[in-house]
mmCIF file of C-alpha atoms in Angstrom:
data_model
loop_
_atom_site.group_PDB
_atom_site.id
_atom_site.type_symbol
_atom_site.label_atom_id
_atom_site.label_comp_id
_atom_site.label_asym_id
_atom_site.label_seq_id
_atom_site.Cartn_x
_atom_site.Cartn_y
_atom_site.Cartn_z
ATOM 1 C CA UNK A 83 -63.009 36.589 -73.318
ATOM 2 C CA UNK A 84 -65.444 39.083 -73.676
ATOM 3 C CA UNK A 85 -65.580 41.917 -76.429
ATOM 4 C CA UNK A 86 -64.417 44.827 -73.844
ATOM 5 C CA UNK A 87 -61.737 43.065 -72.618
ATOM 6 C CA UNK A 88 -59.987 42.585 -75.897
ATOM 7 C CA UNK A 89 -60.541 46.030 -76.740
ATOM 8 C CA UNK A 90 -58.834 47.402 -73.733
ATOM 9 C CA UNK A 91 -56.158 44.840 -74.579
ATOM 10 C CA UNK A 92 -55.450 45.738 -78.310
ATOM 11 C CA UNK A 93 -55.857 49.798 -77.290
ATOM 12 C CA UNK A 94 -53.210 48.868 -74.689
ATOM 13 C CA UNK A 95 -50.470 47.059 -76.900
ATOM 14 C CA UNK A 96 -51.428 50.129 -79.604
ATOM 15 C CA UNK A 97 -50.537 52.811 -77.232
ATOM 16 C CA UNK A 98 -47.572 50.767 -76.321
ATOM 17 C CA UNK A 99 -46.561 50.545 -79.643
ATOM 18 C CA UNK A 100 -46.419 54.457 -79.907
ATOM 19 C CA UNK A 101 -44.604 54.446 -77.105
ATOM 20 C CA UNK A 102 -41.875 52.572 -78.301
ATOM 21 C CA UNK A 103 -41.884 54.902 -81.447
ATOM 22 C CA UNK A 104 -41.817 57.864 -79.477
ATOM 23 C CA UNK A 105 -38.759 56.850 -77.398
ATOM 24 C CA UNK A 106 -36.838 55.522 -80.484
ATOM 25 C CA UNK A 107 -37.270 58.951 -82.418
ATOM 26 C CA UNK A 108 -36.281 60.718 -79.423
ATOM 27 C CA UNK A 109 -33.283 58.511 -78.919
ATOM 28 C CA UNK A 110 -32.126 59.296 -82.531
ATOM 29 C CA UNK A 111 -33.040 62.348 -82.840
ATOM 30 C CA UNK A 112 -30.853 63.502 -79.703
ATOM 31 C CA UNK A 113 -33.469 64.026 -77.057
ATOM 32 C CA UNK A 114 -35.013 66.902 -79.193
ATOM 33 C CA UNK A 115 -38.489 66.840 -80.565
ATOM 34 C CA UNK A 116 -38.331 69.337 -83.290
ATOM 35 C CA UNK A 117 -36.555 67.955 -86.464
ATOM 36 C CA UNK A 118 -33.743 70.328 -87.297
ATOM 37 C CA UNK A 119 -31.163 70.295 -90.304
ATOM 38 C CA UNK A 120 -28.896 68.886 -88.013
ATOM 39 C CA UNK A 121 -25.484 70.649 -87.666
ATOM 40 C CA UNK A 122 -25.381 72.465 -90.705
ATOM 41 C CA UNK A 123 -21.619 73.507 -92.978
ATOM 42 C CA UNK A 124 -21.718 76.218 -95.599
ATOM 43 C CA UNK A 125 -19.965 75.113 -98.499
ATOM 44 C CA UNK A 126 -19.166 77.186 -101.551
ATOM 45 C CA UNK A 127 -19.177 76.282 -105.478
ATOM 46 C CA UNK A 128 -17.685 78.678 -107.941
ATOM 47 C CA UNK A 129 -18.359 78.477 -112.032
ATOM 48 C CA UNK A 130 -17.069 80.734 -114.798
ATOM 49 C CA UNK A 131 -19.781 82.787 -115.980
ATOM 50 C CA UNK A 132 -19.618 81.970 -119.628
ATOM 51 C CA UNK A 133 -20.282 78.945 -120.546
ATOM 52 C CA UNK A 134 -23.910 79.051 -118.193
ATOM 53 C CA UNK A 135 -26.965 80.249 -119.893
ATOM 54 C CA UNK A 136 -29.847 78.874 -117.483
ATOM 55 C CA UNK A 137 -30.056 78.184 -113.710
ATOM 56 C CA UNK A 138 -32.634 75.657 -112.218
ATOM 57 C CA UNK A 139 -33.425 75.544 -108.617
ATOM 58 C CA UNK A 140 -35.590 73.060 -107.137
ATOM 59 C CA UNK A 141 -35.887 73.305 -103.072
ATOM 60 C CA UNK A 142 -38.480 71.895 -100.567
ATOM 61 C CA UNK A 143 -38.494 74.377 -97.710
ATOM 62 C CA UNK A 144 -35.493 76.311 -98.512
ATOM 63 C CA UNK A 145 -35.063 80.023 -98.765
ATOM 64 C CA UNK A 146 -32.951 81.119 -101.637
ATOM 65 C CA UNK A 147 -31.726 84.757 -102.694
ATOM 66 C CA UNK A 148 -30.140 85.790 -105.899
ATOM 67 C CA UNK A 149 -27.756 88.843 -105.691
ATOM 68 C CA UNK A 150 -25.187 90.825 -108.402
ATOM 69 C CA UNK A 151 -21.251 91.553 -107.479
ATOM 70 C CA UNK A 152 -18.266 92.847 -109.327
ATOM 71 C CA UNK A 153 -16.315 89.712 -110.325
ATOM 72 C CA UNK A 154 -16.141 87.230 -113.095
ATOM 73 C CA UNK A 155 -17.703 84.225 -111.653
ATOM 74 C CA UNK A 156 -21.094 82.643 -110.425
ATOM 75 C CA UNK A 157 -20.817 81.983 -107.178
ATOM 76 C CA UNK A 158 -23.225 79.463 -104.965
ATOM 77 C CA UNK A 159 -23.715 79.153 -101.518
ATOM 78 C CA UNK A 160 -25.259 77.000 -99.911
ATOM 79 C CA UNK A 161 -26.194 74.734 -96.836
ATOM 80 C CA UNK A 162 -25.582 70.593 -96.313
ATOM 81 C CA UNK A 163 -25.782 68.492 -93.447
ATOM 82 C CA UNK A 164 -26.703 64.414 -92.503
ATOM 83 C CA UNK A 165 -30.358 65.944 -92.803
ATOM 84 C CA UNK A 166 -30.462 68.139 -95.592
ATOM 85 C CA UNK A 167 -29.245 67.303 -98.554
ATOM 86 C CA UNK A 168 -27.846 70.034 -101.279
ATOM 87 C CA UNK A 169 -26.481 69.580 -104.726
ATOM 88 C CA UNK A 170 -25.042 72.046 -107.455
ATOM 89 C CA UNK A 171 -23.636 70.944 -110.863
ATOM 90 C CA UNK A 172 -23.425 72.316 -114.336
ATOM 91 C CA UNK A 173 -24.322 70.190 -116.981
ATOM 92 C CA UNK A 174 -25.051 71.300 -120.523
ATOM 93 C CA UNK A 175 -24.942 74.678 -119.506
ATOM 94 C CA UNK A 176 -27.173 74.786 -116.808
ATOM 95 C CA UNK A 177 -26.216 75.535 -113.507
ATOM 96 C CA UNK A 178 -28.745 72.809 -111.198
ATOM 97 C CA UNK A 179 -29.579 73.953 -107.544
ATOM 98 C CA UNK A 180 -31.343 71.681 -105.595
ATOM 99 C CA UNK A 181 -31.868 71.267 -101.664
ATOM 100 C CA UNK A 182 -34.054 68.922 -100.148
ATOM 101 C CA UNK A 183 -34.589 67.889 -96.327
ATOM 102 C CA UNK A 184 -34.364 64.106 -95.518
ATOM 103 C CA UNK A 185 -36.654 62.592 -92.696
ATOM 104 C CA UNK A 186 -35.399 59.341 -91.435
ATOM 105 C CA UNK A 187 -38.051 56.793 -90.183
ATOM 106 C CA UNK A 188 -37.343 57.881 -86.414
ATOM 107 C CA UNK A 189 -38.617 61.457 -87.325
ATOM 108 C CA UNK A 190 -42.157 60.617 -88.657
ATOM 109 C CA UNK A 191 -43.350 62.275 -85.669
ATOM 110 C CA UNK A 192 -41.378 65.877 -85.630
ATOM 111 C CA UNK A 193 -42.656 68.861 -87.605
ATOM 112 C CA UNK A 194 -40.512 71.469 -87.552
ATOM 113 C CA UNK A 195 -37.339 71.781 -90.203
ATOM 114 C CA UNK A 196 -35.542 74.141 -88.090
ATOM 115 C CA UNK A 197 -33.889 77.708 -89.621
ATOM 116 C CA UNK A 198 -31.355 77.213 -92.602
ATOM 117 C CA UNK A 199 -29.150 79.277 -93.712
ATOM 118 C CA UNK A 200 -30.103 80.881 -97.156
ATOM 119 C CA UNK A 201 -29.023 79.513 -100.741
ATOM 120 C CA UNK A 202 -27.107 82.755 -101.953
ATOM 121 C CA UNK A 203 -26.237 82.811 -106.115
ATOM 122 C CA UNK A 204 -24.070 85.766 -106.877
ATOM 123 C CA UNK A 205 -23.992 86.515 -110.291
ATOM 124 C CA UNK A 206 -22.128 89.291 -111.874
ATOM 125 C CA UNK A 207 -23.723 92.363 -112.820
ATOM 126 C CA UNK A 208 -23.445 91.897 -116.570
ATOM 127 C CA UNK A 209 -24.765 88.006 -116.327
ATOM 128 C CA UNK A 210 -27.957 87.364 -118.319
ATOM 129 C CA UNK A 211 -29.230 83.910 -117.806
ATOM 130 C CA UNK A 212 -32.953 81.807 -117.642
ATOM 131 C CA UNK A 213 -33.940 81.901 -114.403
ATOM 132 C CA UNK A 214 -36.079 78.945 -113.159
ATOM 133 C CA UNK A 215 -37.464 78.384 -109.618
ATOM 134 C CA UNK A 216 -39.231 74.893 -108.721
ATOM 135 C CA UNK A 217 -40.331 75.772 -104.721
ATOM 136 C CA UNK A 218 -42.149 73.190 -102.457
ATOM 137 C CA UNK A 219 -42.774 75.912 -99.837
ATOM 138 C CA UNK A 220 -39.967 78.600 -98.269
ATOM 139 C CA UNK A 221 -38.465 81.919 -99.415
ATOM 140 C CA UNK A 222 -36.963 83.203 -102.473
ATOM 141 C CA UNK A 223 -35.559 86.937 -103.302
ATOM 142 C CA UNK A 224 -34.930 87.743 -106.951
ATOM 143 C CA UNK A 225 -32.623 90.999 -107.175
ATOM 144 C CA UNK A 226 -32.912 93.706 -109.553
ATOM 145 C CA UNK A 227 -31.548 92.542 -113.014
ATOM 146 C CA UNK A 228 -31.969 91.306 -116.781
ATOM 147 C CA UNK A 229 -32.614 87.607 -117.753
ATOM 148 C CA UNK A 230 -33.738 86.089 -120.663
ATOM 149 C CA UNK A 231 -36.623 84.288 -119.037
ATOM 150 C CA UNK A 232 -38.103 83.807 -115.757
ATOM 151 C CA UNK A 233 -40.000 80.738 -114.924
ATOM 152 C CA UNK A 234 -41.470 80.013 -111.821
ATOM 153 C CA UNK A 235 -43.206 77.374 -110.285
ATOM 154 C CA UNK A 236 -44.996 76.993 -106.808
ATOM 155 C CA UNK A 237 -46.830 74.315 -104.387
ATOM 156 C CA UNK A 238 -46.461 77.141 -101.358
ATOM 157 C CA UNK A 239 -43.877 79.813 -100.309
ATOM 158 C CA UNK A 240 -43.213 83.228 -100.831
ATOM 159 C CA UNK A 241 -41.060 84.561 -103.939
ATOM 160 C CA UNK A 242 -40.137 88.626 -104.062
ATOM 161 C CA UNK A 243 -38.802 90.087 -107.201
ATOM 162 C CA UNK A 244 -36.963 93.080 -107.063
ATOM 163 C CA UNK A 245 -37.306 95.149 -110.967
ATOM 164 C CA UNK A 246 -36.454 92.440 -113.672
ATOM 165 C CA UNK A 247 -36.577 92.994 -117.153
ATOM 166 C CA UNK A 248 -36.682 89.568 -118.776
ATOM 167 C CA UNK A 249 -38.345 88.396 -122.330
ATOM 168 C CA UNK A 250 -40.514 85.904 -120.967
ATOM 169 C CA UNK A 251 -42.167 86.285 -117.210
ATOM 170 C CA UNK A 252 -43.836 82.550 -116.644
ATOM 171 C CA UNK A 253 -45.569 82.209 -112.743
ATOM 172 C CA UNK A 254 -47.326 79.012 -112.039
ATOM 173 C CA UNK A 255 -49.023 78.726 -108.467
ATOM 174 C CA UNK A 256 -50.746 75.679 -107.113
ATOM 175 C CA UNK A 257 -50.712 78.158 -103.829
ATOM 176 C CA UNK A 258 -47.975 80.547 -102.342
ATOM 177 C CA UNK A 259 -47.369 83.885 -102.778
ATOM 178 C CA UNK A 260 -45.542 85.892 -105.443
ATOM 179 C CA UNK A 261 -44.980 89.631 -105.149
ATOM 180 C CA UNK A 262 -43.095 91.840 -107.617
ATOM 181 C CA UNK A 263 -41.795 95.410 -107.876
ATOM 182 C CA UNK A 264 -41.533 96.301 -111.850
ATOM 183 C CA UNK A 265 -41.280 94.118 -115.161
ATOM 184 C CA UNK A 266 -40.510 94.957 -118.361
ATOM 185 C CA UNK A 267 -40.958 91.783 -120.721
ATOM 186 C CA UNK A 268 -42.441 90.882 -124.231
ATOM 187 C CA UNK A 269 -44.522 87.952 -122.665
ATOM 188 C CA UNK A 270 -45.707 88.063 -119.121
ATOM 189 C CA UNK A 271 -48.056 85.095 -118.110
ATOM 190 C CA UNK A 272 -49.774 84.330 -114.566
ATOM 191 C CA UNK A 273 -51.619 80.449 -113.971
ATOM 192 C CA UNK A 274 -53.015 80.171 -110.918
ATOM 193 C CA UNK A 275 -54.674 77.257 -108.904
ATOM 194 C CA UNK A 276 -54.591 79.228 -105.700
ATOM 195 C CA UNK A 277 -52.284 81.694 -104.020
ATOM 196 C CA UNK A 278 -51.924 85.362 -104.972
ATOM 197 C CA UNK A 279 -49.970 87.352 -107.468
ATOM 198 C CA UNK A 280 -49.079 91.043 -106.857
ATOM 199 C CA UNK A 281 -47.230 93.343 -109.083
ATOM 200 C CA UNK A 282 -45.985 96.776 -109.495
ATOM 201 C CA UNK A 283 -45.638 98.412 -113.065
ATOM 202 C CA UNK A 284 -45.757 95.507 -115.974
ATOM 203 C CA UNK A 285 -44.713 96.759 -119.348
ATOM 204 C CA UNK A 286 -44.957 94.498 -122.008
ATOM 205 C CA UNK A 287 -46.032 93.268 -125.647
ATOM 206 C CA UNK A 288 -48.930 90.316 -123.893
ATOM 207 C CA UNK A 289 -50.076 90.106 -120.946
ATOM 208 C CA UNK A 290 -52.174 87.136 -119.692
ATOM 209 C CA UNK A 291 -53.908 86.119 -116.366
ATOM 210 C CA UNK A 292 -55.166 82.615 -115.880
ATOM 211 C CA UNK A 293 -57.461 81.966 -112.629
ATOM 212 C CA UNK A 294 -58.857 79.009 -111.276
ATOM 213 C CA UNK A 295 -59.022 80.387 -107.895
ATOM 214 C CA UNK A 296 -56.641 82.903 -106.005
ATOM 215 C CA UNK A 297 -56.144 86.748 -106.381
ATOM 216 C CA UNK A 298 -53.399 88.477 -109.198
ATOM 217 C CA UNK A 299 -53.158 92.454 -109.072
ATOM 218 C CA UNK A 300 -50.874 94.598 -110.898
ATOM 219 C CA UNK A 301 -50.456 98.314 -110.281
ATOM 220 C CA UNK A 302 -50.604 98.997 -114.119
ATOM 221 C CA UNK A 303 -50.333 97.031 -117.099
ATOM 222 C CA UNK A 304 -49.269 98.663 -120.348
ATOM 223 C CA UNK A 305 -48.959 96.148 -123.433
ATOM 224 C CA UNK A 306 -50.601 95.474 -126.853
ATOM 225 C CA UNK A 307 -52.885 92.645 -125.520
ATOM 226 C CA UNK A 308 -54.349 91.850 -122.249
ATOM 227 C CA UNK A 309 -55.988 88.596 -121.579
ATOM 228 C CA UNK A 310 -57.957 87.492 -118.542
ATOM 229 C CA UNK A 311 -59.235 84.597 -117.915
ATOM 230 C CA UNK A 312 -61.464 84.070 -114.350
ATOM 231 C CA UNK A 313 -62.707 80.655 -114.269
ATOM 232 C CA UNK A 314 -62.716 81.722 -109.882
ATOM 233 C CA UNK A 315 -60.811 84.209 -108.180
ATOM 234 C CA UNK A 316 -59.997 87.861 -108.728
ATOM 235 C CA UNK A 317 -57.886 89.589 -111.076
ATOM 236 C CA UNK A 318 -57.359 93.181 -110.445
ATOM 237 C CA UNK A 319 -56.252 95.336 -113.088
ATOM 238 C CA UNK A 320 -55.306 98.940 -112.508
ATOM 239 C CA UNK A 321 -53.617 101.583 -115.356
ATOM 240 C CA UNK A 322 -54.114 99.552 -117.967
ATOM 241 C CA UNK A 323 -53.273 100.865 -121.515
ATOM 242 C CA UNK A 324 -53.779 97.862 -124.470
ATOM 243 C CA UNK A 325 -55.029 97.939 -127.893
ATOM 244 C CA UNK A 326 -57.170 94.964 -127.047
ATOM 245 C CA UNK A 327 -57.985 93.394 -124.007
ATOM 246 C CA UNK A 328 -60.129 90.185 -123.368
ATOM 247 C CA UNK A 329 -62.056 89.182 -120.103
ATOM 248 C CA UNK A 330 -63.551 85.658 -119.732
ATOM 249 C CA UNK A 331 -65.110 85.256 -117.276
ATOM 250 C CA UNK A 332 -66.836 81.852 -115.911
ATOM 251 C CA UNK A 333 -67.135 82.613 -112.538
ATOM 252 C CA UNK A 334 -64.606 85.120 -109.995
ATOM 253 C CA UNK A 335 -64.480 88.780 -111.174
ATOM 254 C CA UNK A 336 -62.496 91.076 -113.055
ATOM 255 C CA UNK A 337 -62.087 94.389 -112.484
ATOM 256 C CA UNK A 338 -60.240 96.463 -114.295
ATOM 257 C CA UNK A 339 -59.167 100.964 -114.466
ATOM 258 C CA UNK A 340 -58.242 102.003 -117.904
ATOM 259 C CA UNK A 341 -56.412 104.638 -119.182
ATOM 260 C CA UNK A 342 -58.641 106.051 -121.410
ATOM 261 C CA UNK A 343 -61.926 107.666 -121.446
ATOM 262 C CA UNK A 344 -64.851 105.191 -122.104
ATOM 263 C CA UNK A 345 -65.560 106.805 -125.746
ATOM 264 C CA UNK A 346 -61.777 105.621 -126.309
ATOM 265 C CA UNK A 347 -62.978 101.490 -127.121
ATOM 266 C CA UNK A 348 -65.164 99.749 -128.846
ATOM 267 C CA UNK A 349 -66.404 97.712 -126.231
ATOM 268 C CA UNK A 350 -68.029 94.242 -126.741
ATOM 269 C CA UNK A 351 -69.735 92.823 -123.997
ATOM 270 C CA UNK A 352 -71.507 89.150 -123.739
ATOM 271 C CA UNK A 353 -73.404 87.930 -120.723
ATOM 272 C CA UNK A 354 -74.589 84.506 -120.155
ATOM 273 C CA UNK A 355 -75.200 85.226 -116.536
ATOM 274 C CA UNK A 356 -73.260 87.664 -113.906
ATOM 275 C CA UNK A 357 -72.896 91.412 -114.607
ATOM 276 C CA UNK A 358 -70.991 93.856 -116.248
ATOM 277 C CA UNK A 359 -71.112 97.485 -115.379
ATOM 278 C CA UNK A 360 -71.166 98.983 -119.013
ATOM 279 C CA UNK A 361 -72.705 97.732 -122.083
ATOM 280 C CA UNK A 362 -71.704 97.538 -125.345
ATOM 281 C CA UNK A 363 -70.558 100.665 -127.312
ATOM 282 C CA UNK A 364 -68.417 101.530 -130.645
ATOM 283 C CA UNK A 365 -66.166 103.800 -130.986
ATOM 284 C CA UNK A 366 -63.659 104.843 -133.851
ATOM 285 C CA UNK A 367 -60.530 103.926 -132.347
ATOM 286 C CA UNK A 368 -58.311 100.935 -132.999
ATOM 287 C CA UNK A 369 -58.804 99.841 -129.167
ATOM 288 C CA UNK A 370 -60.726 97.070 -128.212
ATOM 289 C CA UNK A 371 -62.298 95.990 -124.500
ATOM 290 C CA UNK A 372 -64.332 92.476 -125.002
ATOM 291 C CA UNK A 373 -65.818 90.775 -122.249
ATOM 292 C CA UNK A 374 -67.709 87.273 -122.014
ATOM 293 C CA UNK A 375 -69.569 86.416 -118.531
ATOM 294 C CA UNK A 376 -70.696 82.845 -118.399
ATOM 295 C CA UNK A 377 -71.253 84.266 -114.205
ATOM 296 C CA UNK A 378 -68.790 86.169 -111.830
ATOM 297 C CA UNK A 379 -68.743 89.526 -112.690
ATOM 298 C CA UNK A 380 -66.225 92.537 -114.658
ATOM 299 C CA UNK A 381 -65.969 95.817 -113.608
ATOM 300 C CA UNK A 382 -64.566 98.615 -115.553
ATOM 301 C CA UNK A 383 -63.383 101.881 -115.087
ATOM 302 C CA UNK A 384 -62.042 104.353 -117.280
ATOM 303 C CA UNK A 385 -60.043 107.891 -116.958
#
């Protein structure tokens, strides 16, 4: 047999193949190419306040919201069906949130996870607890409030924080978006592999910015020390008041508005490569701009 003919032989037992596949997932999957939840119930879990100090969510594609009511309780809802599968349980004082879609083998060839209803946590106002967020991709909304940490970790998605006031702000981004109004915290800390960062007012005791790529701006930053590190990407700092602040730079670029008037720092700057648009100067404050460029660039600007 020649060489053609088995080709056109094998292609046409391949495509059969898929064929088969095709109809099967169809078949299971109701006549209906785009892989939904499925039909989705709204159940409700209710926990006395007290005893919780720390909530962990971990979701896929999820969209989750936080909000604040008059009443005693924490109260979760949240979405399950044969597709989607949702568990919340306290255990050692952590409330666990966790949703996660399930793909049975007829599915492997639908994309879309269909619209679920939100996770909703209603906490009441006077609750303080750690908040931590784990999100594969999807929404979250953090309402206005005090917590003793916030930690929050991204592959994708989109997180919004209303004004939080927290002692430790913790963002992680592999990609995704996080955008927040105000902070007020003693530690605030940014590491990103991509994705952006965007904040309002951040008031605090450190501040630190960790780029490997991706974008983090903040419309001021007051705090004793500000440290940036650029490895790639952008940091943009604007309103910045610090006793000290640090720039490394190895590639990306900082830029940065203080302030102060330049004759306000002592300003140490190192190049290796790159720029910097001031050089060094001394002044006889107690405040303290240093910058090392291995390449990239820093721009600052003063009052």
């Amino acid at each position: 047999m020649k060489a053609w003919v088995k080709g056109v032989i094998a292609g046409a037992v391949i495509a059969a193949i898929g064929v088969i596949i095709l109809i099967a997932g169809l078949y299971f999957n109701d006549w209906n190419y785009a892989y939904g939840a499925g039909n989705i119930t709204m159940e409700t879990a209710e926990f006395d306040s007290e005893p919780v100090n720390s909530i962990l969510i971990n979701v896929d594609s999820s969209a989750v919201k936080t909000e604040y009511y008059e009443g005693e309780k924490i109260i979760v809802d949240y979405p399950v069906s044969e597709r989607y599968v949702s568990e919340v349980v306290l255990t050692d004082k952590s409330l666990r949130i966790s949703g996660r879609h399930r793909r049975f083998w007829w599915q492997i060839l639908s994309f879309n996870f269909g619209n679920l209803p939100e996770i909703t946590i209603k906490l009441p106002f006077d609750k303080v607890v750690d908040l931590t967020l784990n999100m594969d991709a999807g929404k979250a909304r953090i309402a206005s409030g005090a917590f003793g940490k916030i930690d929050l970790k991204l592959s994708a998605g989109d997180v919004h924080l209303d004004d939080v006031v927290c002692e430790n702000f913790n963002a992680e981004l592999d990609a995704g978006y996080i955008q927040t109004k105000n902070i007020a915290c003693t530690n605030f800390n940014a590491d990103l592999n991509a994705g952006s960062v965007k904040t309002g007012n951040v008031v605090c005791s450190n501040f630190k910015a960790d780029l490997n790529a991706g974008y983090l701006s903040a419309e001021s930053v007051k705090g004793t020390n500000v440290t940036c590190v650029a490895t790639a990407g952008k940091i943009k700092l604007d309103g910045v008041t610090s006793e000290t602040a640090n720039f490394n730079i190895s590639a990306g670029k900082v830029a940065a508005t203080f302030t102060g008037k330049q004759s306000d720092y002592n300003i140490s700057v190192h190049k290796s490569a790159g720029k910097c648009n001031v050089e060094s100067s001394s002044s006889d404050s107690d405040q303290y701009i240093i910058v090392n460029i291995s390449s990239g660039s820093a721009e600052l600007n003063f009052a």
